[in-house]
Amino acid sequence: MDDTSGVGVLDKAASVLGALEAGPATLAQLVASTGLARPTAHRLAVALEHHRFVARDMQGRFVLGPRLNELATAAGEDRLLAAANPVLTALRDHTGESAQLYRRQGDHRVCVAAAERPVGLRDSIPVGATLTMQAGSAAQVLLAWEEPDRLHRGLREAVFTATILSGVRRRGWAQSVSERELGVASVSAPVRGPSGRIVAAVSVSGPVERLTRQPGRLHSASVMAAANRLTEVLQRAGD
């Protein structure tokens, strides 16, 4: 399928943004991903940065910028984030644990909404935090329903196994104990878009002392119910 529009500069800018969808990239990585000449890739990335479609991380790499999220919100497309806060707050209040919503971005997952446990020992994940896709129940959920090739690539350096992901698909939720961080347990469930594709993961997390070594027994039903509520919001929007 021809994915060019006939407007060369726009097609090239779109290729830069598409490359950054996979995660942070140096200029050399942008050149390799897009096939653009180095001066062209640099000129486009800097121009996009000027308009806040692209930004830089702490290492100076190019990343997707805040303007993209602002436009999506203004257009009313990001119904998930609009619905997330009350759902996560209710989940936190019901379970007594911190609740998060994660989206996948390339080889990482990003916390896009959270409701923190107000007092006591808790697992604090700030909005905007970038976490690994190699460990944790949310990573399991975001990977479990991927296409086979992408799933197998994701498993290469993961702490969990294909057998664990098979169990996630069978149950509809995932749990982890000391995978991402020693002493932290979590439970996650998938949020599906109108097409049925997994677009996010809802999680609760906290110390193993409270969640136990089988946190799914305590909180899987509540986490799945919260994820299903967000799925319903997206599916209504897609009707």
Short mmCIF file of C-alpha atoms in Angstrom, two decimals, residues 120-202:
data_model
loop_
_atom_site.label_atom_id
_atom_site.label_comp_id
_atom_site.label_asym_id
_atom_site.label_seq_id
_atom_site.Cartn_x
_atom_site.Cartn_y
_atom_site.Cartn_z
CA GLY A 120 1.24 4.65 54.30
CA LEU A 121 3.59 2.43 52.33
CA ARG A 122 2.73 2.56 48.64
CA ASP A 123 4.10 2.04 45.15
CA SER A 124 4.23 5.57 43.75
CA ILE A 125 4.31 5.84 39.95
CA PRO A 126 4.01 9.45 38.75
CA VAL A 127 2.11 10.31 35.58
CA GLY A 128 4.60 10.45 32.72
CA ALA A 129 6.91 7.82 34.22
CA THR A 130 8.45 5.47 31.63
CA LEU A 131 8.82 1.86 32.74
CA THR A 132 10.18 -1.29 31.20
CA MET A 133 8.23 -3.71 29.04
CA GLN A 134 10.39 -6.51 30.39
CA ALA A 135 8.80 -6.89 33.82
CA GLY A 136 5.59 -6.22 35.74
CA SER A 137 1.98 -7.23 35.32
CA ALA A 138 1.12 -4.24 33.11
CA ALA A 139 3.95 -5.19 30.74
CA GLN A 140 2.55 -8.73 30.62
CA VAL A 141 -0.89 -7.42 29.68
CA LEU A 142 0.41 -5.02 27.03
CA LEU A 143 2.45 -7.80 25.42
CA ALA A 144 0.22 -10.86 25.84
CA TRP A 145 -2.14 -10.13 22.94
CA GLU A 146 0.46 -8.81 20.49
CA GLU A 147 1.06 -10.35 17.08
CA PRO A 148 3.31 -13.45 17.36
CA ASP A 149 6.43 -11.81 15.93
CA ARG A 150 6.21 -8.79 18.22
CA LEU A 151 5.35 -11.00 21.19
CA HIS A 152 8.41 -13.20 20.68
CA ARG A 153 10.67 -10.15 20.29
CA GLY A 154 9.27 -8.76 23.54
CA LEU A 155 9.99 -12.01 25.36
CA ARG A 156 13.70 -12.03 24.50
CA GLU A 157 14.75 -9.99 27.53
CA ALA A 158 11.59 -10.30 29.62
CA VAL A 159 11.52 -11.72 33.13
CA PHE A 160 8.25 -13.51 32.36
CA THR A 161 7.78 -16.34 29.87
CA ALA A 162 5.48 -17.31 27.02
CA THR A 163 3.74 -19.73 29.40
CA ILE A 164 2.95 -16.89 31.79
CA LEU A 165 1.52 -14.81 28.94
CA SER A 166 -0.61 -17.77 27.87
CA GLY A 167 -2.07 -17.77 31.38
CA VAL A 168 -2.70 -14.02 31.14
CA ARG A 169 -4.70 -14.48 27.94
CA ARG A 170 -6.65 -17.37 29.48
CA ARG A 171 -7.54 -15.52 32.72
CA GLY A 172 -7.84 -12.03 31.29
CA TRP A 173 -5.50 -10.50 33.91
CA ALA A 174 -1.87 -10.61 35.03
CA GLN A 175 -0.05 -10.52 38.35
CA SER A 176 3.57 -9.98 39.32
CA VAL A 177 5.59 -10.19 42.54
CA SER A 178 8.99 -8.49 42.74
CA GLU A 179 9.34 -8.51 38.93
CA ARG A 180 9.80 -4.81 38.33
CA GLU A 181 10.97 -3.88 41.81
CA LEU A 182 11.85 -6.02 44.82
CA GLY A 183 9.00 -6.14 47.34
CA VAL A 184 6.36 -4.72 44.97
CA ALA A 185 3.36 -6.71 43.74
CA SER A 186 0.78 -5.74 41.14
CA VAL A 187 -2.31 -6.87 39.25
CA SER A 188 -3.24 -5.62 35.76
CA ALA A 189 -6.02 -6.07 33.21
CA PRO A 190 -6.41 -4.94 29.58
CA VAL A 191 -8.37 -2.02 28.17
CA ARG A 192 -9.59 -2.65 24.63
CA GLY A 193 -10.37 -0.15 21.91
CA PRO A 194 -13.40 -0.32 19.58
CA SER A 195 -11.60 -2.83 17.32
CA GLY A 196 -10.83 -5.11 20.28
CA ARG A 197 -7.12 -4.27 20.24
CA ILE A 198 -5.40 -3.79 23.62
CA VAL A 199 -4.74 -0.07 24.01
CA ALA A 200 -3.86 0.20 27.72
CA ALA A 201 -3.51 -1.66 31.00
CA VAL A 202 -5.14 -0.83 34.34
#
